[in-house]
Coordinates of C-alpha atoms and ligand atoms in Angstrom, one line a residue:
X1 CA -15.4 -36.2 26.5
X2 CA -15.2 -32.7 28.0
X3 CA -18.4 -30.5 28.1
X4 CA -17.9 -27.6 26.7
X5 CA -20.3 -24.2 25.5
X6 CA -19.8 -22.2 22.7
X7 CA -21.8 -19.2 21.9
X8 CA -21.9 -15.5 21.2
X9 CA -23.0 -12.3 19.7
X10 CA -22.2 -10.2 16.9
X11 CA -20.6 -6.4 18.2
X12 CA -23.2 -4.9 16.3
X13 CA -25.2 -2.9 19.5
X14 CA -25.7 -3.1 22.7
X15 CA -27.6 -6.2 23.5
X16 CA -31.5 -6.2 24.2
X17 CA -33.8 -8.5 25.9
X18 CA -34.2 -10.4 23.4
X19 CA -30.7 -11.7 23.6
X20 CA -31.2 -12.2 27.6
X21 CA -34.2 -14.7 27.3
X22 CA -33.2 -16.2 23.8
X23 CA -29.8 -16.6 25.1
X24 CA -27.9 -15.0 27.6
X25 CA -29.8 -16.0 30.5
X26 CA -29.5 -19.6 30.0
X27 CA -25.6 -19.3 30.0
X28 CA -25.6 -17.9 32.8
X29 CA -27.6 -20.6 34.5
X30 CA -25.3 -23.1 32.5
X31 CA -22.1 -21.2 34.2
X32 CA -23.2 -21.9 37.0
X33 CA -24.4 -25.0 37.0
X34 CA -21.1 -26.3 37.3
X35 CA -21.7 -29.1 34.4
X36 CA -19.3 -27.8 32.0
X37 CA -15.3 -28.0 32.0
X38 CA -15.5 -25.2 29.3
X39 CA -17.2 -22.3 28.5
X40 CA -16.3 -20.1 25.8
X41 CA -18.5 -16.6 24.4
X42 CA -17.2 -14.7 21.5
X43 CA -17.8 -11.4 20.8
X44 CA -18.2 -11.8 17.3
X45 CA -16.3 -8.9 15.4
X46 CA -15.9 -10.8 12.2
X47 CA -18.7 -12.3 11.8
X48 CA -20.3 -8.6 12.3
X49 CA -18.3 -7.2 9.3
X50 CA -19.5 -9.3 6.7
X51 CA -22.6 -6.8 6.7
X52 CA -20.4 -3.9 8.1
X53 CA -17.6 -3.6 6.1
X54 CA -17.9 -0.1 5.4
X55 CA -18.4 0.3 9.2
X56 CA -15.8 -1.1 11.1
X57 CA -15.8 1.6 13.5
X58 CA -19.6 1.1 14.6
X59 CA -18.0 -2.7 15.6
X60 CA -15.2 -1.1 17.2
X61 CA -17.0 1.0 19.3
X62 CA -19.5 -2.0 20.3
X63 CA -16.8 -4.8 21.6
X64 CA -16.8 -2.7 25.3
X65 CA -20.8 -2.5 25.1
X66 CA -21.2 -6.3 24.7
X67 CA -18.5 -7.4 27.0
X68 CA -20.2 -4.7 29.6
X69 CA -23.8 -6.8 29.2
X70 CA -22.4 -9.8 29.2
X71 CA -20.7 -8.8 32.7
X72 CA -23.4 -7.2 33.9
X73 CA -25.6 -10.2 33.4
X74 CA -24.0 -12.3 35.6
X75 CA -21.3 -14.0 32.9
X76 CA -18.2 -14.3 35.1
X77 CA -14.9 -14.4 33.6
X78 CA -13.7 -16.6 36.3
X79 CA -15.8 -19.4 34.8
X80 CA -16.0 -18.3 31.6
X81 CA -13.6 -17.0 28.6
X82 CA -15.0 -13.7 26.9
X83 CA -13.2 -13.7 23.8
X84 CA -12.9 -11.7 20.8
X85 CA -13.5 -13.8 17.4
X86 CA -11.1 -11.3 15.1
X87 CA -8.2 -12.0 17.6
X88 CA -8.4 -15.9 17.2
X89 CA -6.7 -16.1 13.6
X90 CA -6.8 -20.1 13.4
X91 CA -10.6 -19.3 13.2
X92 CA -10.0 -17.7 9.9
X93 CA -7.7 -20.4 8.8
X94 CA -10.4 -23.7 9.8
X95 CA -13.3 -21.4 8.0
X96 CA -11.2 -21.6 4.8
X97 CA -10.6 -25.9 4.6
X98 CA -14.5 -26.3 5.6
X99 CA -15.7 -24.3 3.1
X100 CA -14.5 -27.2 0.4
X101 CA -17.0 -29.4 2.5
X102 CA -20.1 -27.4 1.6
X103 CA -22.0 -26.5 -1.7
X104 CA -23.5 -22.6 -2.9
X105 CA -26.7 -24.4 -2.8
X106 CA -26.5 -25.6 0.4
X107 CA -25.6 -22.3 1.6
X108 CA -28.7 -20.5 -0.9
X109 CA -31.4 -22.9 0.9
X110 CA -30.4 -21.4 4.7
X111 CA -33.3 -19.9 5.7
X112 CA -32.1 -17.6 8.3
X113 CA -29.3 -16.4 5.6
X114 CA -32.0 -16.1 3.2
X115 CA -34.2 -14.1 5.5
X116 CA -31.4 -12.0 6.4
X117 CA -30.1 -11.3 3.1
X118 CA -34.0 -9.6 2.6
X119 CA -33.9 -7.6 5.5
X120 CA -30.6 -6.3 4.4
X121 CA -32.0 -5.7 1.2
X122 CA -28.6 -6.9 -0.4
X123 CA -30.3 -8.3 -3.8
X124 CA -27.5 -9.5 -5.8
X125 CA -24.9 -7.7 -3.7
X126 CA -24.7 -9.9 -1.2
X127 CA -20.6 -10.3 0.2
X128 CA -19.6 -13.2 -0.5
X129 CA -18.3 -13.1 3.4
X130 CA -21.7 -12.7 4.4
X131 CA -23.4 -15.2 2.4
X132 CA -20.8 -18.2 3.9
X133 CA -20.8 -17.0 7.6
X134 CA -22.6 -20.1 8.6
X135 CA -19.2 -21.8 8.0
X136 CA -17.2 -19.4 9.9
X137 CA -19.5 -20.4 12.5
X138 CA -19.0 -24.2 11.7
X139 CA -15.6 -23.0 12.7
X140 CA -15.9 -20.7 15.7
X141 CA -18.2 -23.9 17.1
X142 CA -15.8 -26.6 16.1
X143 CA -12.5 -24.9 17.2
X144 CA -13.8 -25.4 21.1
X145 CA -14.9 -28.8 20.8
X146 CA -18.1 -27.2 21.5
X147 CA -20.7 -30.1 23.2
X148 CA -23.6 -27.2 23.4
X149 CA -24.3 -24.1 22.0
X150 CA -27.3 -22.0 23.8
X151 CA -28.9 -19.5 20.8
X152 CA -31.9 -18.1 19.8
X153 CA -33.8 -20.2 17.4
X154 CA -32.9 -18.4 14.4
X155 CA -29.4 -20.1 14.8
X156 CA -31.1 -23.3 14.4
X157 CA -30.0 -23.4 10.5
X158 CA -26.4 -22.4 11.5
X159 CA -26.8 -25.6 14.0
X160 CA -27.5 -28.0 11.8
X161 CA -24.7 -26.5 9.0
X162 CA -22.3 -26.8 11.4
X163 CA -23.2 -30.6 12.6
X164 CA -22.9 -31.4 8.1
X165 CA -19.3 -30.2 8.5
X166 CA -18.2 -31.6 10.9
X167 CA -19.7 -34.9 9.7
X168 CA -18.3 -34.5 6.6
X169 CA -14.9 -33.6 7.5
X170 CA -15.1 -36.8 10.0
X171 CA -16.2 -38.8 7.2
X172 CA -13.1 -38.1 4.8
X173 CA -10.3 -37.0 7.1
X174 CA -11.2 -39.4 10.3
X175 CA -13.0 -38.5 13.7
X176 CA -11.6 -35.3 14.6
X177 CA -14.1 -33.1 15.2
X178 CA -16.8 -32.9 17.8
X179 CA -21.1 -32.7 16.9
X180 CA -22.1 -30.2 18.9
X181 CA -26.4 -30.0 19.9
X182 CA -28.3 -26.8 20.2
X183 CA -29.7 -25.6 23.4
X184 CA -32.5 -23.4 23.0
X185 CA -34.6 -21.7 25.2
X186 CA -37.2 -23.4 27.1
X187 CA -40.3 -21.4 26.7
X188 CA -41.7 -20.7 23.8
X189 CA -41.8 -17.0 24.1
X190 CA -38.5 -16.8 24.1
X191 CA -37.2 -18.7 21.6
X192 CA -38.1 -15.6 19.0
X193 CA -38.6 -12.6 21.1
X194 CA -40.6 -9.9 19.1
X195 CA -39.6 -6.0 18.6
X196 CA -41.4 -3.6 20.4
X197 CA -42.7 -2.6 16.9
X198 CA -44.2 -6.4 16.8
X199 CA -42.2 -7.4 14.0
X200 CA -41.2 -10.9 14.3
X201 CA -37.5 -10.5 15.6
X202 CA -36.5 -8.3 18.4
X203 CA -32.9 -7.0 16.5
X204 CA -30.3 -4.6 16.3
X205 CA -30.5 -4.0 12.7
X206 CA -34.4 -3.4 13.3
X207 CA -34.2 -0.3 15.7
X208 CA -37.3 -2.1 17.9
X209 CA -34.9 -3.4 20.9
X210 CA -35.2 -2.5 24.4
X211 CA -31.5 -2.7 25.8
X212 CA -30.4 -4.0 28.9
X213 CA -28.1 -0.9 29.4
X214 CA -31.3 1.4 28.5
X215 CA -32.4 3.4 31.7
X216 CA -35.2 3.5 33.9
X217 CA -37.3 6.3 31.8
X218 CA -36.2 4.2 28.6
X219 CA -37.3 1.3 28.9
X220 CA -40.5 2.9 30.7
X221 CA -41.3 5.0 27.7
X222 CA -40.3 2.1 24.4
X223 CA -43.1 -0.3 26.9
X224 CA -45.5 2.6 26.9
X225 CA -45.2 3.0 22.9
X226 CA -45.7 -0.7 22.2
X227 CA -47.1 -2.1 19.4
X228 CA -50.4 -4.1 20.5
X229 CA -53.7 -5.4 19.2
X230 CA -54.6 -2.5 16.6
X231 CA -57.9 -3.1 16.7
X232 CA -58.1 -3.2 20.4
X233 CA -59.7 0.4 20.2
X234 CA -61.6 1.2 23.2
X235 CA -61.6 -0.5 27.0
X236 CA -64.2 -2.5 26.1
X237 CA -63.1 -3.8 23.3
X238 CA -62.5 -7.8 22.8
X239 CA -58.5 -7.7 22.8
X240 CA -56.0 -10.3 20.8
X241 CA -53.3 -12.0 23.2
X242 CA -52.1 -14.1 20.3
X243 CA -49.4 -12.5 18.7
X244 CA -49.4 -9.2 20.7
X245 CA -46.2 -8.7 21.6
X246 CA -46.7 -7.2 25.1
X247 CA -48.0 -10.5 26.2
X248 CA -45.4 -12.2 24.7
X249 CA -43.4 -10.4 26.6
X250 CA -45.0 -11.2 29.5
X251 CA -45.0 -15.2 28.9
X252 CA -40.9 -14.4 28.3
X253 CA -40.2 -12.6 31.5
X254 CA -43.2 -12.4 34.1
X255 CA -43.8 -15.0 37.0
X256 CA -46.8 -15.3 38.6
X257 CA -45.8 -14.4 42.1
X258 CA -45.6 -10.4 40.5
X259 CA -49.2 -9.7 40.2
X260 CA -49.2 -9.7 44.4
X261 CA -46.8 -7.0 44.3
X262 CA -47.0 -5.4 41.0
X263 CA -51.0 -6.1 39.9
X264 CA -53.3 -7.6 42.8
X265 CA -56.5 -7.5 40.3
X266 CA -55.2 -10.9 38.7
X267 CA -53.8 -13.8 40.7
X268 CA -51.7 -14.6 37.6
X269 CA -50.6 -14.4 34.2
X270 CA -53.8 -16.9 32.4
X271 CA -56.4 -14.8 34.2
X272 CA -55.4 -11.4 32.8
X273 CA -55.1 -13.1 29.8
X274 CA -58.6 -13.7 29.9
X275 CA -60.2 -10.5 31.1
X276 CA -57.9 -8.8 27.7
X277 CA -59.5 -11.4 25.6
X278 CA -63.0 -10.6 26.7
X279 CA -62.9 -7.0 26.9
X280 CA -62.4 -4.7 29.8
X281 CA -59.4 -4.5 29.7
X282 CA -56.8 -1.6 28.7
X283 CA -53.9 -1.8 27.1
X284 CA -52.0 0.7 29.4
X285 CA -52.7 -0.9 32.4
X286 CA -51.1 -4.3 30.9
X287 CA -48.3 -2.5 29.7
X288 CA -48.1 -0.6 33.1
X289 CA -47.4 -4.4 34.9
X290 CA -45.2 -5.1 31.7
X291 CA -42.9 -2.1 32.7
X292 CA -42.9 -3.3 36.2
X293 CA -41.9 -6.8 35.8
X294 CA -39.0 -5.7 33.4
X295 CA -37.7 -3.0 35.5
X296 CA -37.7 -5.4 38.2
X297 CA -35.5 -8.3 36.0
X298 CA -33.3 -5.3 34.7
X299 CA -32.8 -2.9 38.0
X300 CA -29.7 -4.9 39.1
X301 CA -28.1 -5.9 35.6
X302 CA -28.5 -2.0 35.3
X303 CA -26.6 -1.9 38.7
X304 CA -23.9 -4.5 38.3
X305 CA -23.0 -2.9 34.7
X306 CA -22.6 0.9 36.4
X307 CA -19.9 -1.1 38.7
X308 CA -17.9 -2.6 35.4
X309 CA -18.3 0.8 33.8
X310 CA -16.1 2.2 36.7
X311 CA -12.6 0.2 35.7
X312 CA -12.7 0.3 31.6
X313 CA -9.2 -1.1 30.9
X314 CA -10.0 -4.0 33.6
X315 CA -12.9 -5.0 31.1
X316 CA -10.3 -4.9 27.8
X317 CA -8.0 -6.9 30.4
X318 CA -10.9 -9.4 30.9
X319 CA -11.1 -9.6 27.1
X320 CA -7.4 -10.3 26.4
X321 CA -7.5 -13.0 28.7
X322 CA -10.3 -14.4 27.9
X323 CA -8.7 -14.4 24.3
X324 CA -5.5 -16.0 24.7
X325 CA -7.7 -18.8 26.4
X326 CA -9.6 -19.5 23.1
X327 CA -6.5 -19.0 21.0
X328 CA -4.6 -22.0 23.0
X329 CA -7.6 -23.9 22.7
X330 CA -8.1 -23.1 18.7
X331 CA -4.5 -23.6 18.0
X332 CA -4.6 -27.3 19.1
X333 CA -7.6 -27.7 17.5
X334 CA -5.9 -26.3 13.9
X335 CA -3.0 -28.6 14.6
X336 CA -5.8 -31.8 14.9
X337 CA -7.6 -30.3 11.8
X338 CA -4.2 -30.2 9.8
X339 CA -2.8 -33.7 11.1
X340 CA -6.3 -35.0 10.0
X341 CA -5.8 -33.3 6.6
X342 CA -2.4 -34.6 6.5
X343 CA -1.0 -31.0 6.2
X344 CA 1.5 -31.3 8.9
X345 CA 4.6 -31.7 6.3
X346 CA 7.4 -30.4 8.0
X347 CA 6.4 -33.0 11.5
X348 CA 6.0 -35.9 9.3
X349 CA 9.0 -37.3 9.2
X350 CA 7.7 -40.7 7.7
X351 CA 6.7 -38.1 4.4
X352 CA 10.2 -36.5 4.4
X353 CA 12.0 -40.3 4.9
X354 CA 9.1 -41.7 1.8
X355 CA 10.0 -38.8 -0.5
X356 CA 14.2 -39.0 0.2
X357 CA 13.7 -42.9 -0.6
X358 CA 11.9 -42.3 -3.6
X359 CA 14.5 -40.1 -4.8
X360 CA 17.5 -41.8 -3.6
X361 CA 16.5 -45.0 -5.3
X362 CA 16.2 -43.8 -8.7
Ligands
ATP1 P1 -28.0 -8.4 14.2 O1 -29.2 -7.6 13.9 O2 -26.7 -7.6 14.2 O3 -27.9 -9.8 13.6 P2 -29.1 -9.6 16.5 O4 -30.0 -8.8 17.4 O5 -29.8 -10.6 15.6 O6 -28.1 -8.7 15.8 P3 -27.1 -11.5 17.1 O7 -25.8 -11.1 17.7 O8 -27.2 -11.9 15.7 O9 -28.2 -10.4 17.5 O10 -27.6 -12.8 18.0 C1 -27.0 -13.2 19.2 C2 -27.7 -14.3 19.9 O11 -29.0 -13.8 20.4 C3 -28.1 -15.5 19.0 O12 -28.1 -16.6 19.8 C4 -29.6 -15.2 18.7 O13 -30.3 -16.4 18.5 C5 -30.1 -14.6 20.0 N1 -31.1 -13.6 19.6 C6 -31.0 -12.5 18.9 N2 -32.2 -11.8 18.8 C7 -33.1 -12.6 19.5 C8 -34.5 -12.5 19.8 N3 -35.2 -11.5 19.4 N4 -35.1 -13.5 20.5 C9 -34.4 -14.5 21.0 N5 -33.1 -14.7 20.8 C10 -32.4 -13.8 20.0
MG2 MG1 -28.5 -11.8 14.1

């Protein structure tokens, strides 16, 4: 069995740090790794309508943005196919036989959907394409053969919907489609990476990112405004590391071979950790090694995406490759899918020969 990564993001925004250490990072080290025959991302247009209809300009307008972070990060489309999801029709076309394999209340219990659905504040408006996009991405997964899919822990629920489907489908139409496992992040911190606002999720639709194409001054100034212990008041004050999202950030991006360079006062990351918790400690001089160790980790994707930026069409170029890739890959995937669901009528000739028999006989 081949191994092969399927993953993406939705053209929504530029992408923030919260997608580099919950995702993007990793599949760059997986690139690279050389372990995998395959290795597909998706700019995910359609999936991004479903709660953008009205918009479809705002994911128009994103497609170059994502595929410029995702080339600036290191993804290389040498090694990897950089697709976009609305071009790949047989996607559409898989989404519509799996969603006969799963129930409204299976959908209504998905607690990221559910979540979602909240923060959108849809009520009882919810589009019915938005509601069943965990089985458009049963199908975006499936349609690779995808072994491993590298996300941010909120796509756990999507994971596991997927894995149902494709046991189910097995299950009734014979072993056709592949299980794929979830790869998430290895530290904790980054699994959910907070806003800069402290909410829980560091998101597009939230307004609290920090952006991997924002500059120097940007990033400088959204580290400076962060959200910390509110009742952190004065110097002396005890301070709270749980749950303050500029340490969080630091357990997500700082190593402890910076505080030579960036912040000699503390040999590493525990030890400042302390001194906040005890008191004595301020808040901008935290955030002042904060904006250090992230301008450090963003300086050259900030560089490499400048370079891209240059040759424009050359990045739509890298795209339409990338897509007729995944399309050849999807198509013979569909024709599996439809053998399996005996819907290949006009290549079975033993169908055509039963029926003339049966008719010729009478
Ligand atoms: P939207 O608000 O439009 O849903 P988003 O910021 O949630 O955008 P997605 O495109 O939905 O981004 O997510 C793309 C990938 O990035 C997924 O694998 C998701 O798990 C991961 N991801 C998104 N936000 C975070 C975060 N704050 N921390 C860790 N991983 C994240
Ligand atoms: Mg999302």
């Amino acid at each position: 069995m081949k191994n092969v990564i399927l993953t993406g993001d939705r053209p929504t925004g530029r992408l923030h740090v919260g997608h580099y250490v919950g995702s993007l990072k990793r599949r760059v080290e997986l690139q690279n790794s050389g372990e995998f025959d395959d290795i597909y991302i998706m700019i995910a247009d359609a999936q991004a309508l479903t709660d953008n209809a009205d918009n479809p300009e705002k994911i128009r307008q994103n497609i170059i943005e994502v595929a410029l972070d995702y080339l600036s990060v290191g993804l290389d489309p040498e090694k990897t196919a950089l697709f976009v999801q609305s071009q790949v029709t047989e996607l559409c076309e898989l989404s519509f036989y799996y969603m006969n394999l799963v129930t409204v209340s299976r959908l209504q219990r998905n607690p990221t959907v559910k979540a979602e659905i909240q923060m959108r504040d849809f009520q009882a408006s919810i589009p019915v394409g938005f509601f069943t996009y965990p089985i458009s991405q049963a199908a975006d997964i499936t349609a690779f053969k995808a072994t491993a899919v590298p996300v941010g822990e909120d796509q756990l629920p999507m994971l596991e919907q997927t894995r149902e489907i494709v046991r189910k489908f097995n299950d009734i139409y014979g072993e056709t489609l592949i299980e794929p496992q979830v790869l998430l992040p290895g530290n904790q911190a980054c699994l959910r990476l907070p806003g800069t606002d402290g909410k829980a999720k560091m998101s597009k639709s939230l307004g609290n990112c920090i952006y991997l194409a924002d500059t120097e001054e940007e990033v400088q100034k959204k580290v400076m405004g962060m959200f910390t212990d509110p009742n952190h008041l004065r110097v002396e004050d005890p301070g709270k590391v749980e749950g303050n999202p500029v340490f969080t950030y630091l357990d997500a991006f700082c190593r402890d071979e910076q505080f030579a360079e960036f912040c000699p006062d503390y040999s590493c990351l525990a030890e400042m950790k302390e001194h906040y918790a005890k008191g004595g400690l301020g808040d901008v001089k935290v955030k002042k090694f904060l904006n250090n160790v992230l301008q450090s980790e963003l300086a050259p994707i900030r560089g490499k995406r400048k370079q891209f930026e240059k040759d424009i069409p050359a990045v739509y170029d890298i795209l339409k490759q990338g897509t007729k890739k995944a399309q050849e890959t999807a198509a013979q995937t569909l024709h599996e899918v439809r053998e399996a669901m005996k819907m290949n009528y006009f290549e079975d000739e033993a169908l055509i020969q039963q029926h003339a028999k049966k008719y010729n006989n009478q």
